[in-house]
Amino acid sequence: MKHNVLTNFKRFAFMLILSGGLFISCDESIEVGVINENDYTTSTEVLGFTINNEGKRSNCMVELRQENSTVLYLDLSKNAPQSINGAFKYDQSVLDSYNATNESSYELFPESLVTLSESGGITIEKGNKKSNGVTVSLKADDSLNEEATYVIPISTSIQSGGIKLSDKESTFLIFVKDYSKIPDCNKSTGIKIISCMEVNDTNPLNNLCFTLKNSGKPLVDILILFSANINYNAETGKVYVFNNPNVQHILDNREKYLKPLQDRGIKVVLGLLGNHDRSGIANLADNTAKAFAQEFKSVCDAYHLDGIFVDDEYSAYQNPPPPGFVTPSYAAASRLCYEVKQAMPDRLVCAYVYGGTSKLPAIDGKTSGQFVDYGIHDYGGSSDLSSNYPGMPKSGMALYSQEFSQGRITSESNLRRLRDNGYGANMIFAMDPFRTNFQSSQKVAMERMARALYDDELVYDGKPYKKDW
């Protein structure tokens, strides 16, 4: 997260250039000669797939307070050649199949608490590409367990129209967490504040010290514990999650340091960083990434964490790559994010737009906006991320990141620009009320954020938490 660090990804690419080896250009384009396009044909089939109102395919997450909903559509690869009729329905077999395939044990959200508008019926008129929306409404009751993740399984059927649906595209899973008994951080504008905290130095409970005067909501929505590491085990040849003593102490004492944050609605995400060995965010082979994603899920399960934040720094990538690894690439970094989301679709996947995660291309036909929830710009970053992370809505883009330990804060006009242009988040790094620049810089920045992003006033309770371990 240090702005002046040249990442190992960049150093690796530079070394390859010097040695005359293979390298990846900034736009990842490689000239391979002229292709005779006459040898190829374009499919004339019309393919259908299920999406929701956020553009998510296959699955989405819903936080249930008292009531909530998402809207599903049938979308087509081409305009409909004739009128198409079909239906969405609640289908338990979809979840049974998913759990069996993924060796998971997600619980069925009670069908009695789910309503589909139009009885699930969908129509696409001739010449159109998208159906009417079907609202899937859900509500909470006392039978729900706040520790569980539930699923509303939806299958799609076509009664007439002659289009094709693959097995994968004919189902949709709505993952549901019951927060009806827990306060939320959601503010009027919907913009999220992401606090990436150096927990080697700082007590994470300090995020509780800052609220908004009018709404009473916490200023911070998501806390990133910075950071766990991805490490290489030379004896087994495998990668694993490593926590230094500070991170491990916080996790082992989550009831003291993390649960109070989650009880106020703040999500707690574990950062993942290279650790000066051959493993990293951007060089895992597909099978290695899949296995590592399952291990990270086990860590999140054990400590009740809300997701992962990947940052491609401080790895010592090797050339040629050893077994289980590949030459560092954006595609490998994207694969890791994809596999993590596959392993735990009910949790957040956040990525730092830097080094090997500067760009995340599509994986298995899914754009990175389908499996990365938040793309967090490097310090000073102000550009739209749609070209870096295709398919990501503006609500998932964090712009104008701030570095509090160095007093690098953004202007109020930048924050208003973020809000006015519909972007969804702002990140602060290394907030610490005990640092000497707290009053002169950090607090000023947070007061500015409260005004510009929420039309509110910051309240600091003046009772900071010292590091006590």
PDB file of C-alpha atoms in Angstrom, residues 125-335:
ATOM      1  CA  GLU A 125     -41.098  -9.446 -27.498  1.00  0.00           C
ATOM      2  CA  LYS A 126     -39.780 -10.131 -30.997  1.00  0.00           C
ATOM      3  CA  GLY A 127     -36.828  -7.854 -31.759  1.00  0.00           C
ATOM      4  CA  ASN A 128     -35.983  -7.206 -28.096  1.00  0.00           C
ATOM      5  CA  LYS A 129     -33.108  -8.623 -26.037  1.00  0.00           C
ATOM      6  CA  LYS A 130     -34.352  -8.347 -22.457  1.00  0.00           C
ATOM      7  CA  SER A 131     -37.428  -9.581 -20.639  1.00  0.00           C
ATOM      8  CA  ASN A 132     -39.638  -7.816 -18.177  1.00  0.00           C
ATOM      9  CA  GLY A 133     -38.202  -7.775 -14.665  1.00  0.00           C
ATOM     10  CA  VAL A 134     -39.397 -10.222 -12.021  1.00  0.00           C
ATOM     11  CA  THR A 135     -38.978  -8.874  -8.496  1.00  0.00           C
ATOM     12  CA  VAL A 136     -37.845 -11.486  -5.987  1.00  0.00           C
ATOM     13  CA  SER A 137     -38.988 -10.108  -2.633  1.00  0.00           C
ATOM     14  CA  LEU A 138     -37.922 -11.585   0.685  1.00  0.00           C
ATOM     15  CA  LYS A 139     -38.637 -10.836   4.294  1.00  0.00           C
ATOM     16  CA  ALA A 140     -37.176 -11.796   7.660  1.00  0.00           C
ATOM     17  CA  ASP A 141     -38.739 -13.680  10.526  1.00  0.00           C
ATOM     18  CA  ASP A 142     -37.587 -15.101  13.871  1.00  0.00           C
ATOM     19  CA  SER A 143     -36.662 -18.475  12.375  1.00  0.00           C
ATOM     20  CA  LEU A 144     -33.580 -17.078  10.610  1.00  0.00           C
ATOM     21  CA  ASN A 145     -30.127 -17.512  12.120  1.00  0.00           C
ATOM     22  CA  GLU A 146     -27.855 -14.482  11.739  1.00  0.00           C
ATOM     23  CA  GLU A 147     -24.773 -16.754  11.603  1.00  0.00           C
ATOM     24  CA  ALA A 148     -26.052 -18.737   8.605  1.00  0.00           C
ATOM     25  CA  THR A 149     -25.889 -17.994   4.894  1.00  0.00           C
ATOM     26  CA  TYR A 150     -29.139 -18.837   3.120  1.00  0.00           C
ATOM     27  CA  VAL A 151     -29.841 -19.249  -0.581  1.00  0.00           C
ATOM     28  CA  ILE A 152     -32.897 -18.565  -2.720  1.00  0.00           C
ATOM     29  CA  PRO A 153     -32.450 -20.949  -5.684  1.00  0.00           C
ATOM     30  CA  ILE A 154     -34.048 -19.870  -8.951  1.00  0.00           C
ATOM     31  CA  SER A 155     -34.383 -21.876 -12.146  1.00  0.00           C
ATOM     32  CA  THR A 156     -35.336 -20.478 -15.548  1.00  0.00           C
ATOM     33  CA  SER A 157     -37.540 -22.335 -18.023  1.00  0.00           C
ATOM     34  CA  ILE A 158     -38.534 -21.482 -21.586  1.00  0.00           C
ATOM     35  CA  GLN A 159     -42.039 -22.415 -22.755  1.00  0.00           C
ATOM     36  CA  SER A 160     -41.816 -20.998 -26.288  1.00  0.00           C
ATOM     37  CA  GLY A 161     -39.460 -19.044 -28.493  1.00  0.00           C
ATOM     38  CA  GLY A 162     -36.759 -21.476 -29.493  1.00  0.00           C
ATOM     39  CA  ILE A 163     -33.768 -20.083 -27.580  1.00  0.00           C
ATOM     40  CA  LYS A 164     -31.135 -22.106 -25.749  1.00  0.00           C
ATOM     41  CA  LEU A 165     -30.199 -21.980 -22.073  1.00  0.00           C
ATOM     42  CA  SER A 166     -27.145 -23.800 -20.777  1.00  0.00           C
ATOM     43  CA  ASP A 167     -27.377 -25.490 -17.386  1.00  0.00           C
ATOM     44  CA  LYS A 168     -25.139 -22.784 -15.943  1.00  0.00           C
ATOM     45  CA  GLU A 169     -27.153 -19.894 -17.390  1.00  0.00           C
ATOM     46  CA  SER A 170     -30.563 -21.319 -16.487  1.00  0.00           C
ATOM     47  CA  THR A 171     -30.082 -20.959 -12.737  1.00  0.00           C
ATOM     48  CA  PHE A 172     -29.526 -18.065 -10.348  1.00  0.00           C
ATOM     49  CA  LEU A 173     -28.585 -18.203  -6.666  1.00  0.00           C
ATOM     50  CA  ILE A 174     -29.484 -15.354  -4.318  1.00  0.00           C
ATOM     51  CA  PHE A 175     -27.252 -15.606  -1.243  1.00  0.00           C
ATOM     52  CA  VAL A 176     -28.903 -14.076   1.799  1.00  0.00           C
ATOM     53  CA  LYS A 177     -27.451 -12.944   5.129  1.00  0.00           C
ATOM     54  CA  ASP A 178     -29.943 -12.028   7.831  1.00  0.00           C
ATOM     55  CA  TYR A 179     -28.983  -8.662   9.342  1.00  0.00           C
ATOM     56  CA  SER A 180     -32.458  -7.894  10.659  1.00  0.00           C
ATOM     57  CA  LYS A 181     -31.172  -7.909  14.247  1.00  0.00           C
ATOM     58  CA  ILE A 182     -27.968  -5.944  13.496  1.00  0.00           C
ATOM     59  CA  PRO A 183     -27.682  -2.171  12.858  1.00  0.00           C
ATOM     60  CA  ASP A 184     -26.344  -1.123   9.474  1.00  0.00           C
ATOM     61  CA  CYS A 185     -23.862   1.490   8.273  1.00  0.00           C
ATOM     62  CA  ASN A 186     -25.817   2.407   5.143  1.00  0.00           C
ATOM     63  CA  LYS A 187     -25.837   6.167   4.664  1.00  0.00           C
ATOM     64  CA  SER A 188     -28.150   8.305   2.550  1.00  0.00           C
ATOM     65  CA  THR A 189     -25.925   8.443  -0.550  1.00  0.00           C
ATOM     66  CA  GLY A 190     -24.935   4.776  -0.440  1.00  0.00           C
ATOM     67  CA  ILE A 191     -21.213   5.631  -0.610  1.00  0.00           C
ATOM     68  CA  LYS A 192     -18.989   3.298   1.403  1.00  0.00           C
ATOM     69  CA  ILE A 193     -15.940   4.290   3.450  1.00  0.00           C
ATOM     70  CA  ILE A 194     -13.286   1.574   3.423  1.00  0.00           C
ATOM     71  CA  SER A 195     -10.747   1.780   6.249  1.00  0.00           C
ATOM     72  CA  CYS A 196      -7.575  -0.150   5.422  1.00  0.00           C
ATOM     73  CA  MET A 197      -5.822  -0.294   8.787  1.00  0.00           C
ATOM     74  CA  GLU A 198      -2.225  -1.115   9.655  1.00  0.00           C
ATOM     75  CA  VAL A 199      -3.021  -3.466  12.541  1.00  0.00           C
ATOM     76  CA  ASN A 200       0.662  -3.939  13.375  1.00  0.00           C
ATOM     77  CA  ASP A 201       0.381  -0.487  14.945  1.00  0.00           C
ATOM     78  CA  THR A 202      -3.284   0.243  15.543  1.00  0.00           C
ATOM     79  CA  ASN A 203      -6.279  -1.188  17.389  1.00  0.00           C
ATOM     80  CA  PRO A 204      -9.105  -1.846  14.885  1.00  0.00           C
ATOM     81  CA  LEU A 205     -11.678  -0.729  17.463  1.00  0.00           C
ATOM     82  CA  ASN A 206     -10.711   2.865  16.653  1.00  0.00           C
ATOM     83  CA  ASN A 207     -13.123   2.646  13.746  1.00  0.00           C
ATOM     84  CA  LEU A 208     -15.931   2.826  16.320  1.00  0.00           C
ATOM     85  CA  CYS A 209     -14.844   6.311  17.420  1.00  0.00           C
ATOM     86  CA  PHE A 210     -16.269   8.099  14.382  1.00  0.00           C
ATOM     87  CA  THR A 211     -19.975   8.524  13.661  1.00  0.00           C
ATOM     88  CA  LEU A 212     -22.209  10.984  11.811  1.00  0.00           C
ATOM     89  CA  LYS A 213     -24.190  13.537  13.822  1.00  0.00           C
ATOM     90  CA  ASN A 214     -27.516  13.430  11.990  1.00  0.00           C
ATOM     91  CA  SER A 215     -27.782   9.756  11.098  1.00  0.00           C
ATOM     92  CA  GLY A 216     -25.828   8.307  14.025  1.00  0.00           C
ATOM     93  CA  LYS A 217     -24.248   5.837  11.602  1.00  0.00           C
ATOM     94  CA  PRO A 218     -20.582   4.799  11.795  1.00  0.00           C
ATOM     95  CA  LEU A 219     -18.422   6.678   9.305  1.00  0.00           C
ATOM     96  CA  VAL A 220     -16.622   3.474   8.286  1.00  0.00           C
ATOM     97  CA  ASP A 221     -18.497   0.745   6.402  1.00  0.00           C
ATOM     98  CA  ILE A 222     -15.734  -1.780   5.700  1.00  0.00           C
ATOM     99  CA  LEU A 223     -12.549  -2.458   7.693  1.00  0.00           C
ATOM    100  CA  ILE A 224      -9.603  -4.143   5.973  1.00  0.00           C
ATOM    101  CA  LEU A 225      -7.185  -5.825   8.382  1.00  0.00           C
ATOM    102  CA  PHE A 226      -3.826  -5.089   6.753  1.00  0.00           C
ATOM    103  CA  SER A 227      -2.547  -7.661   6.329  1.00  0.00           C
ATOM    104  CA  ALA A 228      -2.305 -11.424   6.123  1.00  0.00           C
ATOM    105  CA  ASN A 229       0.168 -12.920   3.644  1.00  0.00           C
ATOM    106  CA  ILE A 230       0.202 -15.492   0.912  1.00  0.00           C
ATOM    107  CA  ASN A 231       3.200 -17.749   1.705  1.00  0.00           C
ATOM    108  CA  TYR A 232       4.945 -20.617  -0.053  1.00  0.00           C
ATOM    109  CA  ASN A 233       5.726 -23.873   1.774  1.00  0.00           C
ATOM    110  CA  ALA A 234       8.935 -25.227   0.232  1.00  0.00           C
ATOM    111  CA  GLU A 235       8.396 -28.706   1.726  1.00  0.00           C
ATOM    112  CA  THR A 236       4.900 -29.249   0.349  1.00  0.00           C
ATOM    113  CA  GLY A 237       5.112 -26.948  -2.674  1.00  0.00           C
ATOM    114  CA  LYS A 238       1.799 -25.381  -1.653  1.00  0.00           C
ATOM    115  CA  VAL A 239       0.711 -21.873  -0.755  1.00  0.00           C
ATOM    116  CA  TYR A 240      -1.078 -20.998   2.456  1.00  0.00           C
ATOM    117  CA  VAL A 241      -2.427 -18.069   4.483  1.00  0.00           C
ATOM    118  CA  PHE A 242       0.112 -16.711   6.970  1.00  0.00           C
ATOM    119  CA  ASN A 243      -0.737 -14.258   9.752  1.00  0.00           C
ATOM    120  CA  ASN A 244       1.932 -12.323  11.617  1.00  0.00           C
ATOM    121  CA  PRO A 245       1.582 -12.183  15.455  1.00  0.00           C
ATOM    122  CA  ASN A 246      -0.427  -8.934  15.357  1.00  0.00           C
ATOM    123  CA  VAL A 247      -2.979 -10.172  12.834  1.00  0.00           C
ATOM    124  CA  GLN A 248      -3.221 -13.559  14.543  1.00  0.00           C
ATOM    125  CA  HIS A 249      -3.815 -11.981  17.961  1.00  0.00           C
ATOM    126  CA  ILE A 250      -6.703  -9.933  16.602  1.00  0.00           C
ATOM    127  CA  LEU A 251      -8.246 -12.966  14.900  1.00  0.00           C
ATOM    128  CA  ASP A 252      -7.804 -15.168  17.977  1.00  0.00           C
ATOM    129  CA  ASN A 253      -9.541 -12.478  20.046  1.00  0.00           C
ATOM    130  CA  ARG A 254     -12.254 -11.575  17.543  1.00  0.00           C
ATOM    131  CA  GLU A 255     -14.856 -11.273  20.309  1.00  0.00           C
ATOM    132  CA  LYS A 256     -12.886  -8.320  21.679  1.00  0.00           C
ATOM    133  CA  TYR A 257     -11.530  -6.662  18.533  1.00  0.00           C
ATOM    134  CA  LEU A 258     -13.837  -7.567  15.643  1.00  0.00           C
ATOM    135  CA  LYS A 259     -17.298  -8.546  16.852  1.00  0.00           C
ATOM    136  CA  PRO A 260     -18.035  -5.046  18.277  1.00  0.00           C
ATOM    137  CA  LEU A 261     -17.391  -3.656  14.797  1.00  0.00           C
ATOM    138  CA  GLN A 262     -19.596  -6.239  13.108  1.00  0.00           C
ATOM    139  CA  ASP A 263     -22.300  -5.663  15.718  1.00  0.00           C
ATOM    140  CA  ARG A 264     -22.456  -2.050  14.478  1.00  0.00           C
ATOM    141  CA  GLY A 265     -22.732  -3.224  10.872  1.00  0.00           C
ATOM    142  CA  ILE A 266     -19.085  -2.718   9.867  1.00  0.00           C
ATOM    143  CA  LYS A 267     -17.796  -5.463   7.558  1.00  0.00           C
ATOM    144  CA  VAL A 268     -14.398  -6.937   8.478  1.00  0.00           C
ATOM    145  CA  VAL A 269     -12.237  -8.039   5.548  1.00  0.00           C
ATOM    146  CA  LEU A 270      -8.834  -9.718   5.713  1.00  0.00           C
ATOM    147  CA  GLY A 271      -6.104  -8.257   3.493  1.00  0.00           C
ATOM    148  CA  LEU A 272      -3.829 -10.566   1.503  1.00  0.00           C
ATOM    149  CA  LEU A 273      -0.338  -9.486   0.528  1.00  0.00           C
ATOM    150  CA  GLY A 274       2.820 -11.076  -0.879  1.00  0.00           C
ATOM    151  CA  ASN A 275       5.573 -11.928   1.600  1.00  0.00           C
ATOM    152  CA  HIS A 276       8.912 -11.857  -0.246  1.00  0.00           C
ATOM    153  CA  ASP A 277       8.733 -15.404  -1.587  1.00  0.00           C
ATOM    154  CA  ARG A 278       7.767 -16.966  -4.925  1.00  0.00           C
ATOM    155  CA  SER A 279       4.016 -16.945  -4.259  1.00  0.00           C
ATOM    156  CA  GLY A 280       1.784 -13.962  -4.909  1.00  0.00           C
ATOM    157  CA  ILE A 281      -1.558 -12.653  -6.047  1.00  0.00           C
ATOM    158  CA  ALA A 282      -0.621 -12.731  -9.736  1.00  0.00           C
ATOM    159  CA  ASN A 283       1.229 -16.023 -10.342  1.00  0.00           C
ATOM    160  CA  LEU A 284      -0.904 -18.949  -9.151  1.00  0.00           C
ATOM    161  CA  ALA A 285      -1.821 -21.606 -11.683  1.00  0.00           C
ATOM    162  CA  ASP A 286      -5.544 -22.315 -12.001  1.00  0.00           C
ATOM    163  CA  ASN A 287      -5.556 -25.384  -9.723  1.00  0.00           C
ATOM    164  CA  THR A 288      -3.306 -23.656  -7.180  1.00  0.00           C
ATOM    165  CA  ALA A 289      -5.639 -20.661  -7.106  1.00  0.00           C
ATOM    166  CA  LYS A 290      -8.659 -22.903  -6.619  1.00  0.00           C
ATOM    167  CA  ALA A 291      -7.060 -24.776  -3.716  1.00  0.00           C
ATOM    168  CA  PHE A 292      -5.865 -21.557  -2.099  1.00  0.00           C
ATOM    169  CA  ALA A 293      -9.341 -20.032  -2.390  1.00  0.00           C
ATOM    170  CA  GLN A 294     -10.730 -22.945  -0.384  1.00  0.00           C
ATOM    171  CA  GLU A 295      -8.114 -22.373   2.308  1.00  0.00           C
ATOM    172  CA  PHE A 296      -8.966 -18.689   2.485  1.00  0.00           C
ATOM    173  CA  LYS A 297     -12.632 -19.620   2.828  1.00  0.00           C
ATOM    174  CA  SER A 298     -11.706 -21.816   5.796  1.00  0.00           C
ATOM    175  CA  VAL A 299      -9.991 -18.819   7.423  1.00  0.00           C
ATOM    176  CA  CYS A 300     -13.046 -16.628   6.845  1.00  0.00           C
ATOM    177  CA  ASP A 301     -15.311 -19.348   8.232  1.00  0.00           C
ATOM    178  CA  ALA A 302     -13.153 -19.845  11.327  1.00  0.00           C
ATOM    179  CA  TYR A 303     -12.984 -16.165  12.252  1.00  0.00           C
ATOM    180  CA  HIS A 304     -16.370 -15.016  10.889  1.00  0.00           C
ATOM    181  CA  LEU A 305     -14.776 -12.618   8.409  1.00  0.00           C
ATOM    182  CA  ASP A 306     -16.672 -10.840   5.651  1.00  0.00           C
ATOM    183  CA  GLY A 307     -14.251 -11.255   2.761  1.00  0.00           C
ATOM    184  CA  ILE A 308     -10.833 -10.721   1.193  1.00  0.00           C
ATOM    185  CA  PHE A 309      -8.778  -7.779  -0.068  1.00  0.00           C
ATOM    186  CA  VAL A 310      -5.992  -8.638  -2.532  1.00  0.00           C
ATOM    187  CA  ASP A 311      -2.919  -6.427  -2.981  1.00  0.00           C
ATOM    188  CA  ASP A 312      -0.134  -7.485  -5.356  1.00  0.00           C
ATOM    189  CA  GLU A 313       2.988  -6.244  -3.599  1.00  0.00           C
ATOM    190  CA  TYR A 314       6.124  -7.680  -1.942  1.00  0.00           C
ATOM    191  CA  SER A 315       6.259 -11.023  -3.780  1.00  0.00           C
ATOM    192  CA  ALA A 316       9.530 -12.388  -5.209  1.00  0.00           C
ATOM    193  CA  TYR A 317       8.217 -13.830  -8.455  1.00  0.00           C
ATOM    194  CA  GLN A 318      10.513 -16.340 -10.202  1.00  0.00           C
ATOM    195  CA  ASN A 319      11.264 -17.033 -13.838  1.00  0.00           C
ATOM    196  CA  PRO A 320      10.745 -19.657 -15.011  1.00  0.00           C
ATOM    197  CA  PRO A 321       7.823 -20.273 -12.652  1.00  0.00           C
ATOM    198  CA  PRO A 322       7.987 -23.457 -10.540  1.00  0.00           C
ATOM    199  CA  PRO A 323       5.279 -26.145 -10.724  1.00  0.00           C
ATOM    200  CA  GLY A 324       1.893 -24.857  -9.614  1.00  0.00           C
ATOM    201  CA  PHE A 325       2.737 -21.305 -10.679  1.00  0.00           C
ATOM    202  CA  VAL A 326       2.635 -19.261 -13.875  1.00  0.00           C
ATOM    203  CA  THR A 327       4.394 -16.186 -15.199  1.00  0.00           C
ATOM    204  CA  PRO A 328       2.836 -13.224 -13.344  1.00  0.00           C
ATOM    205  CA  SER A 329      -0.125 -11.836 -15.252  1.00  0.00           C
ATOM    206  CA  TYR A 330      -3.343  -9.929 -14.875  1.00  0.00           C
ATOM    207  CA  ALA A 331      -5.169 -13.102 -15.912  1.00  0.00           C
ATOM    208  CA  ALA A 332      -3.664 -15.096 -13.015  1.00  0.00           C
ATOM    209  CA  ALA A 333      -4.627 -12.368 -10.528  1.00  0.00           C
ATOM    210  CA  SER A 334      -8.122 -12.314 -11.966  1.00  0.00           C
ATOM    211  CA  ARG A 335      -8.325 -16.106 -11.716  1.00  0.00           C
TER     212      ARG A 335
END
